[in-house]
Coordinates of C-alpha atoms in Angstrom, one line a residue:
Chain A
M1 CA 43.3 97.0 25.9
S2 CA 45.0 97.2 22.6
N3 CA 48.2 98.2 24.3
A4 CA 48.1 95.5 26.9
V5 CA 51.5 94.2 27.4
P6 CA 51.9 90.3 27.2
D7 CA 54.0 88.4 29.6
N8 CA 57.5 89.1 28.7
V9 CA 61.1 89.2 29.8
F10 CA 60.8 92.9 30.9
N11 CA 57.8 92.3 33.0
N12 CA 59.1 89.0 34.6
P13 CA 61.8 90.2 37.1
T14 CA 63.0 86.7 37.6
L15 CA 64.3 86.6 34.2
Y16 CA 66.6 89.7 34.6
Q17 CA 67.4 89.4 38.3
G18 CA 70.8 91.0 39.2
T19 CA 71.4 92.3 35.6
Y20 CA 71.6 95.9 34.5
L21 CA 67.8 95.7 33.5
E22 CA 67.1 95.3 37.1
F23 CA 69.3 98.3 38.0
L24 CA 67.4 100.4 35.6
G25 CA 64.0 99.3 36.9
F26 CA 61.8 100.3 34.2
R27 CA 58.6 98.7 33.1
L28 CA 57.4 98.0 29.6
T29 CA 53.9 99.9 29.6
T30 CA 53.1 99.7 25.9
W31 CA 54.2 97.1 23.5
R32 CA 52.8 96.5 20.1
E33 CA 54.1 95.6 16.7
G34 CA 56.8 98.1 15.9
F35 CA 56.4 100.2 19.1
A36 CA 57.4 100.1 22.8
R37 CA 57.2 102.4 25.7
L38 CA 59.3 102.2 28.8
E39 CA 58.5 104.0 32.1
M40 CA 61.2 104.3 34.8
P41 CA 61.3 105.9 38.1
V42 CA 64.4 107.9 38.4
R43 CA 66.6 107.1 41.4
G44 CA 69.7 108.9 42.7
V45 CA 71.8 106.2 41.2
H46 CA 70.6 107.0 37.7
R47 CA 71.8 110.7 38.1
N48 CA 75.0 112.5 37.5
T49 CA 77.1 114.7 39.9
V50 CA 74.9 117.7 39.1
G51 CA 71.6 115.9 39.6
F52 CA 70.4 115.2 36.1
L53 CA 69.6 111.8 34.6
H54 CA 72.9 110.6 33.4
G55 CA 73.6 110.5 29.6
G56 CA 74.7 106.9 29.9
V57 CA 71.2 105.9 31.4
I58 CA 69.6 108.1 28.7
S59 CA 71.5 106.1 26.1
S60 CA 70.6 102.8 27.7
L61 CA 66.8 103.6 27.8
L62 CA 66.9 104.7 24.1
D63 CA 68.8 101.6 23.1
I64 CA 66.5 99.3 24.8
A65 CA 63.4 101.1 23.5
G66 CA 64.5 100.6 20.0
A67 CA 65.6 97.2 20.5
V68 CA 62.2 96.1 22.1
A69 CA 60.3 97.9 19.4
G70 CA 61.7 95.5 16.8
N71 CA 61.3 92.4 18.9
H72 CA 57.5 92.3 19.5
G73 CA 56.0 88.8 19.5
V74 CA 59.4 87.0 19.2
S75 CA 61.2 88.1 22.5
K76 CA 61.3 84.5 23.9
E77 CA 63.3 83.3 21.0
M78 CA 65.2 86.2 19.6
V79 CA 67.5 88.9 20.8
S80 CA 68.0 92.3 19.4
V81 CA 71.7 93.0 19.2
T82 CA 72.7 96.8 18.6
V83 CA 75.1 97.3 15.8
N84 CA 75.0 101.2 15.9
L85 CA 73.3 103.7 18.3
N86 CA 73.3 107.5 17.7
V87 CA 72.0 109.7 20.4
N88 CA 71.2 113.4 20.4
F89 CA 71.1 115.0 23.9
I90 CA 68.7 117.8 23.5
A91 CA 67.8 118.9 27.0
P92 CA 68.6 117.8 30.6
H93 CA 66.1 115.6 32.3
R94 CA 65.4 116.5 36.0
S95 CA 62.3 115.0 37.3
D96 CA 61.7 111.8 39.1
S97 CA 60.4 109.7 36.3
V98 CA 61.2 109.2 32.6
I99 CA 59.6 107.7 29.4
A100 CA 61.4 106.2 26.5
E101 CA 59.6 105.4 23.3
G102 CA 60.9 103.2 20.5
E103 CA 59.6 102.8 16.9
L104 CA 60.5 100.4 14.3
I105 CA 61.4 102.1 11.0
R106 CA 62.1 99.1 8.8
M107 CA 62.9 95.5 9.2
T108 CA 65.1 93.9 6.5
N109 CA 66.5 90.2 6.3
T110 CA 69.4 90.9 8.3
L111 CA 68.9 94.1 10.2
F112 CA 66.3 96.4 11.6
F113 CA 66.2 100.2 12.0
A114 CA 64.5 102.0 14.9
Q115 CA 64.2 105.4 16.4
A116 CA 63.6 106.4 19.9
R117 CA 62.9 109.5 22.0
L118 CA 63.1 110.1 25.7
L119 CA 60.5 112.5 27.4
D120 CA 60.2 114.0 30.7
P121 CA 56.6 113.3 31.6
K122 CA 56.4 116.2 34.1
D123 CA 56.2 118.7 31.3
N124 CA 56.3 116.3 28.3
R125 CA 59.6 117.7 27.3
L126 CA 61.7 116.0 24.6
C127 CA 65.1 115.5 26.2
A128 CA 66.9 113.1 23.7
T129 CA 66.4 111.2 20.4
A130 CA 68.1 108.3 19.0
T131 CA 68.4 106.0 15.9
G132 CA 69.5 102.5 16.2
T133 CA 70.6 99.7 13.9
Y134 CA 70.0 96.2 15.2
K135 CA 70.6 92.5 14.1
R136 CA 68.0 90.0 15.3
Q137 CA 69.6 86.7 16.4
P138 CA 68.2 83.6 18.0
R139 CA 68.5 83.9 21.7
K140 CA 70.5 80.6 21.9
Q141 CA 72.9 81.3 19.2
Q142 CA 73.7 84.7 20.7
I143 CA 74.8 82.9 23.8
D144 CA 76.8 80.3 21.9
N145 CA 78.6 82.1 19.2
S146 CA 78.9 85.7 20.0
Chain B
M1 CA 104.7 108.9 36.5
S2 CA 103.8 111.1 33.4
N3 CA 100.3 109.4 33.5
A4 CA 99.8 109.9 37.3
V5 CA 96.2 110.9 37.7
P6 CA 95.8 114.1 39.9
D7 CA 93.2 114.4 42.4
N8 CA 89.8 114.7 40.7
V9 CA 86.1 114.0 41.1
F10 CA 86.4 110.6 39.4
N11 CA 89.0 109.4 42.0
N12 CA 87.3 111.1 45.0
P13 CA 84.2 108.9 45.8
T14 CA 82.7 111.4 48.1
L15 CA 82.0 113.7 45.2
Y16 CA 79.9 111.1 43.4
Q17 CA 78.4 109.0 46.2
G18 CA 75.0 107.7 45.3
T19 CA 75.3 108.6 41.6
Y20 CA 75.6 106.6 38.5
L21 CA 79.2 107.0 38.5
E22 CA 79.4 105.1 41.8
F23 CA 77.0 102.4 40.4
L24 CA 79.6 101.9 37.4
G25 CA 82.5 101.9 39.6
F26 CA 85.3 102.7 37.2
R27 CA 88.7 104.2 38.1
L28 CA 90.5 106.9 36.0
T29 CA 93.8 105.2 35.6
T30 CA 95.3 107.6 33.1
W31 CA 94.5 111.2 32.3
R32 CA 96.6 113.6 30.5
E33 CA 95.8 116.5 28.1
G34 CA 93.5 115.1 25.4
F35 CA 93.4 111.6 26.8
A36 CA 91.7 109.5 29.5
R37 CA 91.6 105.8 30.3
L38 CA 89.1 104.2 32.5
E39 CA 89.3 100.7 34.0
M40 CA 86.2 99.0 35.6
P41 CA 85.5 95.7 37.1
V42 CA 82.4 94.2 35.6
R43 CA 79.7 93.0 37.9
G44 CA 76.6 91.1 37.3
V45 CA 74.5 94.3 37.4
H46 CA 76.5 95.6 34.4
R47 CA 75.5 92.5 32.2
N48 CA 72.5 91.8 30.1
T49 CA 70.3 88.8 30.3
V50 CA 72.7 86.7 28.1
G51 CA 75.7 87.5 30.4
F52 CA 77.5 90.1 28.2
L53 CA 78.4 93.7 29.3
H54 CA 75.1 95.6 28.5
G55 CA 75.2 98.1 25.6
G56 CA 74.0 100.8 27.8
V57 CA 77.0 100.3 30.1
I58 CA 79.2 100.3 27.1
S59 CA 77.8 103.5 25.8
S60 CA 78.1 105.0 29.3
L61 CA 81.8 104.3 29.5
L62 CA 82.6 105.4 26.0
D63 CA 80.6 108.7 26.6
I64 CA 82.5 109.3 30.0
A65 CA 85.8 108.6 28.4
G66 CA 85.3 111.0 25.6
A67 CA 84.0 113.7 28.0
V68 CA 86.9 113.3 30.4
A69 CA 89.4 113.4 27.6
G70 CA 88.2 116.9 26.8
N71 CA 88.1 118.2 30.4
H72 CA 91.7 117.6 31.6
G73 CA 92.8 120.3 34.0
V74 CA 89.6 122.1 34.3
S75 CA 87.2 119.4 35.7
K76 CA 86.7 121.4 39.0
E77 CA 85.2 124.3 37.3
M78 CA 84.0 122.9 34.1
V79 CA 81.4 120.1 32.9
S80 CA 81.5 118.3 29.6
V81 CA 77.9 118.2 28.4
T82 CA 77.3 115.5 25.6
V83 CA 75.5 116.9 22.5
N84 CA 75.8 113.8 20.3
L85 CA 77.2 110.2 20.9
N86 CA 77.6 107.6 18.2
V87 CA 78.4 104.1 19.1
N88 CA 79.5 101.1 17.1
F89 CA 79.1 97.8 18.8
I90 CA 81.7 95.6 17.2
A91 CA 82.0 92.6 19.4
P92 CA 80.4 91.3 22.7
H93 CA 82.3 91.8 25.9
R94 CA 82.4 88.8 28.3
S95 CA 85.3 89.1 30.7
D96 CA 85.3 90.5 34.2
S97 CA 87.0 93.9 33.6
V98 CA 86.8 96.4 30.8
I99 CA 88.9 99.5 29.6
A100 CA 87.6 102.6 27.9
E101 CA 90.0 105.1 26.3
G102 CA 89.0 108.5 25.1
E103 CA 90.9 110.9 23.0
L104 CA 90.3 114.5 22.2
I105 CA 90.1 115.2 18.5
R106 CA 89.6 118.9 18.3
M107 CA 88.5 121.6 20.8
T108 CA 86.8 124.7 19.3
N109 CA 85.3 127.8 21.0
T110 CA 81.9 126.2 21.7
L111 CA 82.4 122.5 21.2
F112 CA 84.7 119.6 21.4
F113 CA 85.1 116.4 19.5
A114 CA 86.3 113.2 21.0
Q115 CA 86.6 109.5 20.0
A116 CA 86.6 106.5 22.4
R117 CA 87.1 102.8 22.3
L118 CA 86.1 99.9 24.6
L119 CA 88.6 97.1 25.0
D120 CA 88.4 93.7 26.8
P121 CA 91.8 93.6 28.6
K122 CA 91.7 89.8 28.7
D123 CA 92.6 89.4 25.0
N124 CA 92.8 93.1 24.0
R125 CA 89.8 92.8 21.7
L126 CA 88.2 96.0 20.5
C127 CA 84.5 95.7 21.5
A128 CA 83.1 99.1 20.6
T129 CA 84.1 102.5 19.2
A130 CA 82.3 105.9 19.6
T131 CA 82.6 109.5 18.7
G132 CA 81.1 112.3 20.7
T133 CA 80.4 116.0 20.4
Y134 CA 80.5 117.9 23.6
K135 CA 79.9 121.4 25.1
R136 CA 82.1 122.6 27.9
Q137 CA 80.2 124.5 30.5
P138 CA 81.0 126.1 33.8
R139 CA 80.0 123.7 36.4
K140 CA 77.8 126.0 38.3
Q141 CA 76.0 127.5 35.2
Q142 CA 75.2 123.9 34.1
I143 CA 73.4 123.4 37.5
D144 CA 71.7 126.8 37.4
N145 CA 70.5 127.2 33.8
S146 CA 70.2 123.9 32.1
Chain C
M1 CA 105.8 99.8 -4.0
S2 CA 103.8 98.2 -1.3
N3 CA 101.0 100.7 -1.7
A4 CA 100.8 100.4 -5.4
V5 CA 97.2 100.4 -6.4
P6 CA 96.0 97.6 -8.6
D7 CA 93.7 98.0 -11.6
N8 CA 90.3 98.6 -10.1
V9 CA 87.0 100.3 -10.8
F10 CA 88.2 103.6 -9.2
N11 CA 91.2 103.9 -11.5
N12 CA 89.2 102.8 -14.5
P13 CA 87.0 105.6 -15.7
T14 CA 85.1 103.7 -18.3
L15 CA 83.6 101.8 -15.3
Y16 CA 82.1 104.8 -13.6
Q17 CA 81.6 107.2 -16.6
G18 CA 78.6 109.5 -16.1
T19 CA 78.1 108.5 -12.4
Y20 CA 78.6 110.4 -9.2
L21 CA 82.1 108.9 -8.9
E22 CA 83.2 110.7 -12.2
F23 CA 81.6 113.9 -10.8
L24 CA 83.8 113.7 -7.7
G25 CA 86.8 113.0 -9.7
F26 CA 89.1 111.5 -6.9
R27 CA 91.9 109.1 -7.5
L28 CA 92.5 106.1 -5.2
T29 CA 96.2 106.7 -4.5
T30 CA 96.7 104.0 -1.7
W31 CA 94.9 100.9 -1.4
R32 CA 96.0 98.0 0.8
E33 CA 94.2 95.5 3.0
G34 CA 92.2 97.5 5.5
F35 CA 93.2 100.9 4.2
A36 CA 92.4 103.3 1.4
R37 CA 93.4 106.9 0.5
L38 CA 91.5 109.1 -1.9
E39 CA 92.9 112.3 -3.4
M40 CA 90.6 114.7 -5.0
P41 CA 91.2 118.1 -6.8
V42 CA 88.5 120.5 -5.5
R43 CA 86.5 122.2 -8.2
G44 CA 83.9 125.0 -7.8
V45 CA 81.1 122.5 -8.2
H46 CA 82.2 120.8 -5.0
R47 CA 81.8 123.9 -2.9
N48 CA 79.0 125.6 -1.0
T49 CA 77.8 129.2 -1.4
V50 CA 80.4 130.4 1.0
G51 CA 83.3 128.8 -0.8
F52 CA 84.0 125.9 1.4
L53 CA 84.0 122.1 0.4
H54 CA 80.3 121.2 0.7
G55 CA 79.4 119.0 3.7
G56 CA 77.7 116.7 1.3
V57 CA 80.9 116.1 -0.8
I58 CA 82.8 115.6 2.6
S59 CA 80.2 113.0 3.7
S60 CA 80.6 111.4 0.3
L61 CA 84.4 110.9 0.4
L62 CA 84.4 109.6 4.0
D63 CA 81.6 107.2 3.0
I64 CA 83.6 106.0 0.0
A65 CA 86.9 105.9 1.8
G66 CA 85.4 103.6 4.5
A67 CA 83.6 101.4 1.9
V68 CA 86.8 101.0 -0.2
A69 CA 88.9 100.2 2.9
G70 CA 86.7 97.1 3.6
N71 CA 86.6 96.0 -0.1
H72 CA 90.3 95.4 -0.9
G73 CA 90.9 92.5 -3.2
V74 CA 87.3 91.8 -3.8
S75 CA 86.1 94.9 -5.6
K76 CA 85.3 93.2 -8.9
E77 CA 82.8 90.8 -7.3
M78 CA 81.7 92.6 -4.2
V79 CA 80.0 96.0 -3.3
S80 CA 80.2 97.6 0.0
V81 CA 76.6 98.8 0.8
T82 CA 76.5 101.6 3.6
V83 CA 74.1 100.9 6.4
N84 CA 75.0 103.7 8.7
L85 CA 77.3 106.7 8.4
N86 CA 78.1 109.2 11.2
V87 CA 80.1 112.3 10.2
N88 CA 81.6 114.9 12.5
F89 CA 82.4 118.2 10.8
I90 CA 85.4 119.6 12.7
A91 CA 86.8 122.3 10.5
P92 CA 85.9 123.9 7.2
H93 CA 88.0 122.9 4.2
R94 CA 89.1 125.7 1.9
S95 CA 92.0 124.6 -0.3
D96 CA 92.1 123.2 -3.8
S97 CA 92.7 119.6 -3.0
V98 CA 91.5 117.0 -0.4
I99 CA 92.4 113.7 1.2
A100 CA 90.2 111.1 2.6
E101 CA 91.6 108.1 4.3
G102 CA 89.5 105.0 5.3
E103 CA 90.5 102.4 7.7
L104 CA 88.9 99.0 8.4
I105 CA 88.1 98.4 12.0
R106 CA 86.5 95.0 12.0
M107 CA 85.0 92.5 9.5
T108 CA 82.3 90.2 10.7
N109 CA 80.3 87.6 8.8
T110 CA 77.6 89.9 7.7
L111 CA 79.0 93.5 8.4
F112 CA 82.2 95.5 8.6
F113 CA 83.1 98.6 10.5
A114 CA 85.3 101.4 9.2
Q115 CA 86.5 104.9 10.3
A116 CA 87.5 107.7 8.0
R117 CA 89.1 111.1 8.2
L118 CA 89.2 114.0 5.7
L119 CA 92.4 116.1 5.7
D120 CA 93.3 119.4 4.0
P121 CA 96.8 118.5 2.5
K122 CA 97.7 122.2 2.4
D123 CA 98.2 122.4 6.2
N124 CA 97.4 118.8 7.1
R125 CA 94.4 120.1 8.9
L126 CA 91.8 117.5 10.2
C127 CA 88.5 118.6 8.8
A128 CA 86.1 115.8 9.4
T129 CA 85.9 112.2 10.8
A130 CA 83.4 109.5 10.2
T131 CA 82.5 106.1 11.1
G132 CA 80.6 103.7 9.0
T133 CA 78.8 100.3 9.1
Y134 CA 78.6 98.5 5.8
K135 CA 77.3 95.2 4.4
R136 CA 79.4 93.4 1.8
Q137 CA 77.2 92.0 -1.0
P138 CA 78.0 90.2 -4.4
R139 CA 77.9 92.9 -7.1
K140 CA 75.4 91.0 -9.0
Q141 CA 72.9 90.4 -6.2
Q142 CA 73.1 93.9 -5.3
I143 CA 71.8 94.8 -8.7
D144 CA 69.2 92.2 -8.9
N145 CA 67.5 92.1 -5.4
S146 CA 68.0 95.5 -3.7
Chain D
M1 CA 49.2 128.8 -0.1
S2 CA 50.4 128.2 3.3
N3 CA 53.3 126.3 2.1
A4 CA 54.3 128.9 -0.5
V5 CA 58.0 129.2 -0.5
P6 CA 59.4 132.7 -0.2
D7 CA 62.2 134.1 -2.3
N8 CA 65.3 132.5 -1.0
V9 CA 68.8 131.3 -1.9
F10 CA 67.6 127.9 -2.9
N11 CA 65.2 129.2 -5.4
N12 CA 67.5 131.9 -6.9
P13 CA 69.9 130.0 -9.1
T14 CA 72.2 133.0 -9.4
L15 CA 73.0 132.9 -5.8
Y16 CA 74.4 129.2 -6.1
Q17 CA 75.5 129.1 -9.7
G18 CA 78.6 126.9 -10.1
T19 CA 78.4 125.3 -6.6
Y20 CA 77.4 121.9 -5.4
L21 CA 73.8 123.1 -4.9
E22 CA 73.5 123.7 -8.7
F23 CA 75.0 120.3 -9.4
L24 CA 72.3 118.6 -7.1
G25 CA 69.6 120.6 -8.7
F26 CA 66.9 120.3 -6.2
R27 CA 64.0 122.8 -5.6
L28 CA 62.8 123.8 -2.2
T29 CA 59.1 123.1 -2.7
T30 CA 57.8 123.6 0.9
W31 CA 59.4 125.8 3.6
R32 CA 57.8 126.9 6.7
E33 CA 59.0 127.3 10.3
G34 CA 60.7 124.1 11.2
F35 CA 60.1 122.2 8.1
A36 CA 61.5 121.9 4.6
R37 CA 60.9 119.6 1.6
L38 CA 63.3 119.3 -1.3
E39 CA 62.5 117.7 -4.6
M40 CA 65.2 116.7 -7.0
P41 CA 65.1 115.1 -10.5
V42 CA 67.7 112.2 -10.4
R43 CA 70.3 112.3 -13.2
G44 CA 72.9 109.7 -14.0
V45 CA 75.6 111.8 -12.3
H46 CA 73.8 111.3 -9.1
R47 CA 74.1 107.5 -9.2
N48 CA 76.4 104.9 -8.3
T49 CA 78.0 102.2 -10.6
V50 CA 75.0 99.8 -9.9
G51 CA 72.5 102.6 -11.0
F52 CA 71.2 103.6 -7.5
L53 CA 71.2 107.1 -6.0
H54 CA 74.6 107.4 -4.5
G55 CA 74.8 107.4 -0.8
G56 CA 76.9 110.6 -0.9
V57 CA 74.0 112.3 -2.7
I58 CA 71.5 110.8 -0.2
S59 CA 73.5 112.2 2.7
S60 CA 73.9 115.7 1.0
L61 CA 70.1 116.0 0.7
L62 CA 69.3 114.9 4.2
D63 CA 72.0 117.3 5.5
I64 CA 70.6 120.1 3.5
A65 CA 66.9 119.4 4.3
G66 CA 67.8 119.4 8.1
A67 CA 69.9 122.6 7.8
V68 CA 67.2 124.5 5.9
A69 CA 64.5 123.2 8.3
G70 CA 66.4 125.2 11.0
N71 CA 67.0 128.3 9.0
H72 CA 63.5 129.4 8.0
G73 CA 63.1 133.2 7.9
V74 CA 66.7 134.0 8.5
S75 CA 68.6 132.4 5.5
K76 CA 69.7 135.7 4.0
E77 CA 71.6 136.5 7.3
M78 CA 72.4 133.1 8.7
V79 CA 74.1 130.0 7.7
S80 CA 73.4 126.6 9.2
V81 CA 76.7 124.9 9.8
T82 CA 76.6 121.0 10.3
V83 CA 78.4 119.7 13.4
N84 CA 77.2 116.1 13.2
L85 CA 75.3 114.1 10.6
N86 CA 74.1 110.5 11.2
V87 CA 72.5 108.7 8.2
N88 CA 70.8 105.3 8.2
F89 CA 70.5 103.8 4.7
I90 CA 67.4 101.8 4.8
A91 CA 66.6 100.9 1.1
P92 CA 68.1 101.8 -2.3
H93 CA 66.6 104.5 -4.3
R94 CA 66.0 103.7 -8.0
S95 CA 63.5 106.1 -9.6
D96 CA 64.0 109.3 -11.4
S97 CA 63.0 111.8 -8.7
V98 CA 63.6 112.0 -4.9
I99 CA 62.2 113.9 -2.0
A100 CA 64.1 114.9 1.1
E101 CA 62.1 116.4 4.2
G102 CA 63.7 118.1 7.2
E103 CA 62.1 118.8 10.5
L104 CA 63.5 120.9 13.3
I105 CA 63.6 119.1 16.6
R106 CA 64.9 121.7 19.0
M107 CA 66.6 125.1 18.7
T108 CA 68.9 126.1 21.7
N109 CA 71.1 129.3 22.1
T110 CA 74.1 127.7 20.4
L111 CA 72.8 124.8 18.4
F112 CA 69.9 123.2 16.7
F113 CA 68.9 119.5 16.2
A114 CA 66.9 118.3 13.1
Q115 CA 65.9 115.1 11.5
A116 CA 65.4 114.2 8.0
R117 CA 64.0 111.5 5.7
L118 CA 64.5 110.6 2.1
L119 CA 61.6 109.2 0.1
D120 CA 61.1 107.7 -3.3
P121 CA 58.1 109.4 -4.5
K122 CA 57.3 106.7 -7.0
D123 CA 56.1 104.3 -4.4
N124 CA 56.5 106.6 -1.3
R125 CA 59.2 104.3 0.1
L126 CA 61.3 105.5 3.0
C127 CA 64.9 105.1 1.8
A128 CA 67.1 106.8 4.5
T129 CA 66.7 108.8 7.6
A130 CA 69.1 111.1 9.3
T131 CA 69.6 113.3 12.4
G132 CA 71.8 116.4 12.4
T133 CA 73.3 118.8 14.9
Y134 CA 74.0 122.4 13.4
K135 CA 75.3 125.7 14.6
R136 CA 73.6 128.8 13.3
Q137 CA 76.1 131.5 12.3
P138 CA 75.9 134.9 10.7
R139 CA 76.6 134.4 7.0
K140 CA 79.3 137.1 7.0
Q141 CA 81.1 135.7 10.0
Q142 CA 81.0 132.3 8.7
I143 CA 83.0 133.5 5.7
D144 CA 85.5 135.6 7.6
N145 CA 86.4 133.4 10.5
S146 CA 85.9 129.8 9.8

């Protein structure tokens, strides 16, 4: 059970009810120090006009996977604030579920760096990659001062 | 009326009903050669758990603004396919509407480059910038071969 | 003379003798709050094997232009440390001189954001654009603690 | 000898004499399908004014490592032309040699995607990462038409 996911904001729908996280509807299926995996059933509202997973949803999942990878064990007090996100769209995603994996690259005093990748679980195809730079801020301060 | 927006997919809800575009709910308020402006009322489902416009929605709007800026006059036949999107998150967005502007930088035979910026119309604050690299593909081919 | 460039590290060769800055050989021809322009004669050692300005030199000039744009008035005490640089290569550069312009987008407590563009002065062609995220650190601390 | 590097432009100084490649002075020590490793002795002219490997040189090596990773077996006829390069600067590099590794992520008809990382071999520290998008063009066409 080394990958068991503790109680957290992402698995506690009352904490994100009515937000974009609820709209996405992913679950955090693996979370350990420096790593996070999200799994999401794809619905029509996640797709573009030609039927593929929308690039904006892809960017969202990669952003979140990287942010969460750098927030293990502190997510009740801290928020990961994205500074820069760079996404490479490699192949379209067509199936009815999607996986996003985030990995922490390095944590410094003020910033952390993460990479993420988006997979189609149907054929394990790599559809997109991203790198992100994030600040880690106290959850309360983020609300007060941003 | 130089900025009058012709009939197009973005202003024709029946063309994107049930897709991510409908979820976002923006209107294309200016569209001319090399430039596009989107305006979107912000709803709760666009926000994160601390009440700001979610970074994924910001990325989505910037991606779309750049894509549309490079697609003026050909959007019925052609699709802009994002290859790379790089987003800088500069300041949080808090108000109840948002503007995204895209500008074409250069069109080559195979690719185009665009930049985009996201503004809070309440105080005209610059909240995020992006640059994108896109392919332009026939709409039909994109569906058949991707 | 509003654009007159004050005495500074970039126009004082003894301060960068033997470094990569000397190899590049640019001059800082405009420097004001939030803006910097570099001009550089292109030599063979700046080119790739097919005779164009090397992408690495292009990245270097854009990185420096953005860094300097955010450092006006404080360059004796502070160093701009690049966190993220994103470069779009739009057209090859062929002529014997090059201009890089950097512009500050926003300064926060801990970071600043800049954009930069590289021009061929011969035909004023836009050859590349970049956005950068930078930290501003005391020059001494940067040496001691990095 | 599975990693033996065949005769190629990078190990044949007469092919890049007087160019930026000669200035850098790296060797291609591993080259196989989808992977390339460069090793470079660091000289003073590669450093910034505070003694670290200059960010422009870091970007150059990462750009080249990605480009070469996607060019295995075809480098005599084809050139990798960088479209987008995104670099994350994670830690300063101080020692007297540096390694850059590039890995091909995916090759499409018109583009390829690669990632790269820069290491300090002294302590195996990860100093920077990058992702790149490249076009692959016939060497001759690149000279004629660009």
